[in-house]
PDB file of C-alpha atoms in Angstrom:
ATOM      1  CA  UNK H1356      -1.572 -14.134 -19.679  1.00  0.00           C
ATOM      2  CA  UNK H1357      -5.130 -13.228 -18.692  1.00  0.00           C
ATOM      3  CA  UNK H1358      -5.658  -9.813 -17.106  1.00  0.00           C
ATOM      4  CA  UNK H1359      -6.533 -11.318 -13.710  1.00  0.00           C
ATOM      5  CA  UNK H1360      -3.271 -13.287 -13.653  1.00  0.00           C
ATOM      6  CA  UNK H1361      -1.326 -10.156 -14.639  1.00  0.00           C
ATOM      7  CA  UNK H1362      -2.935  -8.164 -11.820  1.00  0.00           C
ATOM      8  CA  UNK H1363      -2.360 -10.964  -9.295  1.00  0.00           C
ATOM      9  CA  UNK H1364       1.299 -11.149 -10.293  1.00  0.00           C
ATOM     10  CA  UNK H1365       1.611  -7.365  -9.945  1.00  0.00           C
ATOM     11  CA  UNK H1366      -0.037  -7.334  -6.488  1.00  0.00           C
ATOM     12  CA  UNK H1367       2.138 -10.207  -5.263  1.00  0.00           C
ATOM     13  CA  UNK H1368       5.229  -8.335  -6.491  1.00  0.00           C
ATOM     14  CA  UNK H1369       4.082  -5.170  -4.699  1.00  0.00           C
ATOM     15  CA  UNK H1370       3.589  -7.154  -1.467  1.00  0.00           C
ATOM     16  CA  UNK H1371       7.095  -8.615  -1.738  1.00  0.00           C
ATOM     17  CA  UNK H1372       8.584  -5.139  -2.235  1.00  0.00           C
ATOM     18  CA  UNK H1373       6.826  -3.874   0.911  1.00  0.00           C
ATOM     19  CA  UNK H1374       7.655  -6.934   3.043  1.00  0.00           C
ATOM     20  CA  UNK H1375      11.306  -6.969   1.997  1.00  0.00           C
ATOM     21  CA  UNK H1376      11.836  -3.209   2.410  1.00  0.00           C
ATOM     22  CA  UNK H1377      12.594  -2.698  -1.293  1.00  0.00           C
ATOM     23  CA  UNK H1378      11.224   0.815  -1.138  1.00  0.00           C
ATOM     24  CA  UNK H1379      12.629   2.149  -4.416  1.00  0.00           C
ATOM     25  CA  UNK H1380      11.206  -0.872  -6.249  1.00  0.00           C
ATOM     26  CA  UNK H1381       7.830  -0.230  -4.591  1.00  0.00           C
ATOM     27  CA  UNK H1382       7.900   3.446  -5.549  1.00  0.00           C
ATOM     28  CA  UNK H1383       8.685   2.512  -9.168  1.00  0.00           C
ATOM     29  CA  UNK H1384       5.276   0.775  -9.301  1.00  0.00           C
ATOM     30  CA  UNK H1385       3.518   4.133  -8.948  1.00  0.00           C
ATOM     31  CA  UNK H1386       2.335   6.599 -11.576  1.00  0.00           C
ATOM     32  CA  UNK H1387       3.445  10.137 -10.776  1.00  0.00           C
ATOM     33  CA  UNK H1388      -0.212  11.156 -10.436  1.00  0.00           C
ATOM     34  CA  UNK H1389      -0.817   8.397  -7.860  1.00  0.00           C
ATOM     35  CA  UNK H1390      -2.653   8.738  -4.539  1.00  0.00           C
ATOM     36  CA  UNK H1391      -2.020   6.482  -1.512  1.00  0.00           C
ATOM     37  CA  UNK H1392      -4.902   6.672   0.962  1.00  0.00           C
ATOM     38  CA  UNK H1393      -5.558   4.973   4.295  1.00  0.00           C
ATOM     39  CA  UNK H1394      -8.876   6.287   5.660  1.00  0.00           C
ATOM     40  CA  UNK H1395      -9.429   6.723   9.380  1.00  0.00           C
ATOM     41  CA  UNK H1396     -12.597   5.911  11.370  1.00  0.00           C
ATOM     42  CA  UNK H1397     -14.666   4.907   8.340  1.00  0.00           C
ATOM     43  CA  UNK H1398     -14.037   3.541   4.875  1.00  0.00           C
ATOM     44  CA  UNK H1399     -15.189   6.392   2.630  1.00  0.00           C
ATOM     45  CA  UNK H1400     -14.848   9.785   4.293  1.00  0.00           C
ATOM     46  CA  UNK H1401     -13.917  12.798   2.206  1.00  0.00           C
ATOM     47  CA  UNK H1402     -10.097  12.828   2.526  1.00  0.00           C
ATOM     48  CA  UNK H1403     -10.006  16.592   1.996  1.00  0.00           C
ATOM     49  CA  UNK H1404     -12.335  17.186   4.974  1.00  0.00           C
ATOM     50  CA  UNK H1405     -11.607  14.322   7.374  1.00  0.00           C
ATOM     51  CA  UNK H1406      -8.516  12.939   9.081  1.00  0.00           C
ATOM     52  CA  UNK H1407      -6.785  10.066   7.307  1.00  0.00           C
ATOM     53  CA  UNK H1408      -4.085   7.733   8.541  1.00  0.00           C
ATOM     54  CA  UNK H1409      -2.321   8.596   5.279  1.00  0.00           C
ATOM     55  CA  UNK H1410      -3.316  10.583   2.220  1.00  0.00           C
ATOM     56  CA  UNK H1411      -0.234  10.942   0.055  1.00  0.00           C
ATOM     57  CA  UNK H1412       0.389  12.288  -3.404  1.00  0.00           C
ATOM     58  CA  UNK H1413       3.306  10.821  -5.338  1.00  0.00           C
ATOM     59  CA  UNK H1414       5.553  13.621  -4.062  1.00  0.00           C
ATOM     60  CA  UNK H1415       4.657  12.757  -0.475  1.00  0.00           C
ATOM     61  CA  UNK H1416       5.321   9.079  -1.216  1.00  0.00           C
ATOM     62  CA  UNK H1417       8.819  10.058  -2.348  1.00  0.00           C
ATOM     63  CA  UNK H1418       9.293  11.841   1.006  1.00  0.00           C
ATOM     64  CA  UNK H1419       7.859   8.840   2.895  1.00  0.00           C
ATOM     65  CA  UNK H1420      10.298   6.488   1.139  1.00  0.00           C
ATOM     66  CA  UNK H1421      13.252   8.764   1.876  1.00  0.00           C
ATOM     67  CA  UNK H1422      12.299   8.748   5.582  1.00  0.00           C
ATOM     68  CA  UNK H1423      11.913   4.943   5.594  1.00  0.00           C
ATOM     69  CA  UNK H1424      15.386   4.554   4.051  1.00  0.00           C
ATOM     70  CA  UNK H1425      17.009   7.095   6.359  1.00  0.00           C
ATOM     71  CA  UNK H1426      19.533   5.813   8.924  1.00  0.00           C
ATOM     72  CA  UNK H1427      17.935   8.237  11.403  1.00  0.00           C
ATOM     73  CA  UNK H1428      14.615   6.324  11.301  1.00  0.00           C
ATOM     74  CA  UNK H1429      15.173   4.772  14.724  1.00  0.00           C
ATOM     75  CA  UNK H1430      11.692   3.243  14.940  1.00  0.00           C
ATOM     76  CA  UNK H1431      12.802   0.831  12.214  1.00  0.00           C
ATOM     77  CA  UNK H1432      16.192  -0.110  13.658  1.00  0.00           C
ATOM     78  CA  UNK H1433      16.188  -3.050  13.493  1.00  0.00           C
ATOM     79  CA  UNK H1434      13.717  -3.195  10.609  1.00  0.00           C
ATOM     80  CA  UNK H1435      10.429  -4.954  11.254  1.00  0.00           C
ATOM     81  CA  UNK H1436       9.990  -8.480   9.977  1.00  0.00           C
ATOM     82  CA  UNK H1437       6.798  -8.582   7.934  1.00  0.00           C
ATOM     83  CA  UNK H1438       4.768 -11.023   5.919  1.00  0.00           C
ATOM     84  CA  UNK H1439       1.452 -10.441   4.261  1.00  0.00           C
ATOM     85  CA  UNK H1440      -0.978 -12.765   2.574  1.00  0.00           C
ATOM     86  CA  UNK H1441      -3.127 -11.425  -0.248  1.00  0.00           C
ATOM     87  CA  UNK H1442      -6.289 -13.111  -1.459  1.00  0.00           C
ATOM     88  CA  UNK H1443      -9.817 -12.725  -2.773  1.00  0.00           C
ATOM     89  CA  UNK H1444      -8.494 -10.686  -5.687  1.00  0.00           C
ATOM     90  CA  UNK H1445     -11.220  -9.307  -7.932  1.00  0.00           C
ATOM     91  CA  UNK H1446     -10.391  -7.501 -11.189  1.00  0.00           C
ATOM     92  CA  UNK H1447     -12.590  -5.225 -13.318  1.00  0.00           C
ATOM     93  CA  UNK H1448     -11.176  -3.931 -16.590  1.00  0.00           C
ATOM     94  CA  UNK H1449     -12.460  -0.872 -18.413  1.00  0.00           C
ATOM     95  CA  UNK H1450     -11.868   0.649 -21.843  1.00  0.00           C
ATOM     96  CA  UNK H1451      -9.280   3.281 -20.889  1.00  0.00           C
ATOM     97  CA  UNK H1452      -6.343   0.910 -20.293  1.00  0.00           C
ATOM     98  CA  UNK H1453      -7.189   1.052 -16.608  1.00  0.00           C
ATOM     99  CA  UNK H1454      -8.103  -1.710 -14.207  1.00  0.00           C
ATOM    100  CA  UNK H1455      -9.830  -1.633 -10.851  1.00  0.00           C
ATOM    101  CA  UNK H1456      -8.830  -4.404  -8.477  1.00  0.00           C
ATOM    102  CA  UNK H1457      -9.592  -5.277  -4.887  1.00  0.00           C
ATOM    103  CA  UNK H1458      -7.710  -7.661  -2.624  1.00  0.00           C
ATOM    104  CA  UNK H1459      -8.008  -8.700   0.993  1.00  0.00           C
ATOM    105  CA  UNK H1460      -4.834  -8.906   3.063  1.00  0.00           C
ATOM    106  CA  UNK H1461      -3.490 -10.018   6.412  1.00  0.00           C
ATOM    107  CA  UNK H1462      -0.173  -8.558   7.526  1.00  0.00           C
ATOM    108  CA  UNK H1463       1.915  -9.712  10.475  1.00  0.00           C
ATOM    109  CA  UNK H1464       4.629  -7.380  11.739  1.00  0.00           C
ATOM    110  CA  UNK H1465       7.255  -8.390  14.295  1.00  0.00           C
ATOM    111  CA  UNK H1466       9.374  -5.640  15.800  1.00  0.00           C
ATOM    112  CA  UNK H1467      11.388  -5.846  18.980  1.00  0.00           C
ATOM    113  CA  UNK H1468       9.619  -9.039  20.069  1.00  0.00           C
ATOM    114  CA  UNK H1469       6.168  -7.482  19.689  1.00  0.00           C
ATOM    115  CA  UNK H1470       3.828  -8.832  17.054  1.00  0.00           C
ATOM    116  CA  UNK H1471       1.014  -6.828  15.471  1.00  0.00           C
ATOM    117  CA  UNK H1472      -1.568  -7.974  12.980  1.00  0.00           C
ATOM    118  CA  UNK H1473      -3.286  -5.801  10.409  1.00  0.00           C
ATOM    119  CA  UNK H1474      -6.076  -6.887   8.111  1.00  0.00           C
ATOM    120  CA  UNK H1475      -8.120  -5.183   5.494  1.00  0.00           C
ATOM    121  CA  UNK H1476      -9.108  -4.696   1.925  1.00  0.00           C
ATOM    122  CA  UNK H1477      -7.132  -2.751  -0.649  1.00  0.00           C
ATOM    123  CA  UNK H1478      -8.796  -1.011  -3.572  1.00  0.00           C
ATOM    124  CA  UNK H1479      -6.532  -0.301  -6.540  1.00  0.00           C
ATOM    125  CA  UNK H1480      -6.854   1.739  -9.703  1.00  0.00           C
ATOM    126  CA  UNK H1481      -4.121   0.509 -12.048  1.00  0.00           C
ATOM    127  CA  UNK H1482      -3.026   1.838 -15.430  1.00  0.00           C
ATOM    128  CA  UNK H1483      -1.646  -0.568 -17.999  1.00  0.00           C
ATOM    129  CA  UNK H1484       2.039   0.158 -18.555  1.00  0.00           C
ATOM    130  CA  UNK H1485       3.814  -2.088 -21.067  1.00  0.00           C
ATOM    131  CA  UNK H1486       3.491  -5.654 -19.789  1.00  0.00           C
ATOM    132  CA  UNK H1487       2.640  -4.483 -16.290  1.00  0.00           C
ATOM    133  CA  UNK H1488       0.847  -1.671 -14.470  1.00  0.00           C
ATOM    134  CA  UNK H1489       1.351   1.585 -12.606  1.00  0.00           C
ATOM    135  CA  UNK H1490      -0.658   2.397  -9.490  1.00  0.00           C
ATOM    136  CA  UNK H1491      -2.937   5.404  -9.963  1.00  0.00           C
ATOM    137  CA  UNK H1492      -4.801   5.057  -6.679  1.00  0.00           C
ATOM    138  CA  UNK H1493      -4.441   2.759  -3.692  1.00  0.00           C
ATOM    139  CA  UNK H1494      -6.929   2.866  -0.832  1.00  0.00           C
ATOM    140  CA  UNK H1495      -6.217   0.637   2.174  1.00  0.00           C
ATOM    141  CA  UNK H1496      -9.324  -0.114   4.228  1.00  0.00           C
ATOM    142  CA  UNK H1497      -8.006  -1.367   7.556  1.00  0.00           C
ATOM    143  CA  UNK H1498     -10.388  -3.462   9.630  1.00  0.00           C
ATOM    144  CA  UNK H1499      -9.125  -1.596  12.699  1.00  0.00           C
ATOM    145  CA  UNK H1500      -9.203   1.903  11.164  1.00  0.00           C
ATOM    146  CA  UNK H1501     -11.422   3.147  14.005  1.00  0.00           C
ATOM    147  CA  UNK H1502      -9.142   1.812  16.781  1.00  0.00           C
ATOM    148  CA  UNK H1503      -5.955   3.443  18.038  1.00  0.00           C
ATOM    149  CA  UNK H1504      -3.056   2.462  15.819  1.00  0.00           C
ATOM    150  CA  UNK H1505       0.548   3.111  16.755  1.00  0.00           C
ATOM    151  CA  UNK H1506       2.956   4.862  14.446  1.00  0.00           C
ATOM    152  CA  UNK H1507       2.949   3.092  11.082  1.00  0.00           C
ATOM    153  CA  UNK H1508       6.606   3.021  10.109  1.00  0.00           C
ATOM    154  CA  UNK H1509       6.107   0.648   7.209  1.00  0.00           C
ATOM    155  CA  UNK H1510       3.975   0.381   4.073  1.00  0.00           C
ATOM    156  CA  UNK H1511       0.478  -1.057   3.935  1.00  0.00           C
TER     157      UNK H1511
END
């Protein structure tokens, strides 16, 4: 399978894990050195000096997943219904068994009869791992990252 098809398959699988609430499966896609970043107010601020919607190391992702799975997470009882569409996938391969990929997305979330839409571009740094990949870095560039956003109790 060509590298672009492998990356597309990986990104579609990741989207399914997030939409279906398969949090442990989603976490297994990550390298333990991974960074999950959702910038706030602009697309490329310095995350060590500016506020981010999320800036998580792998250890913080583990904590995030434990909270999402917790029966005391009342903001997700009942769990949101979500569907996302991913497209415009572009893949650049380099020599170090790493791949950079970008993908646009549209996500619809329905919770307690209220529907929200999120759109953006995701920038990935992936490391080849057997027949698949591990996520080294994921940056989610929300179109509305400079507007007020309610509590994000799901994965982007």
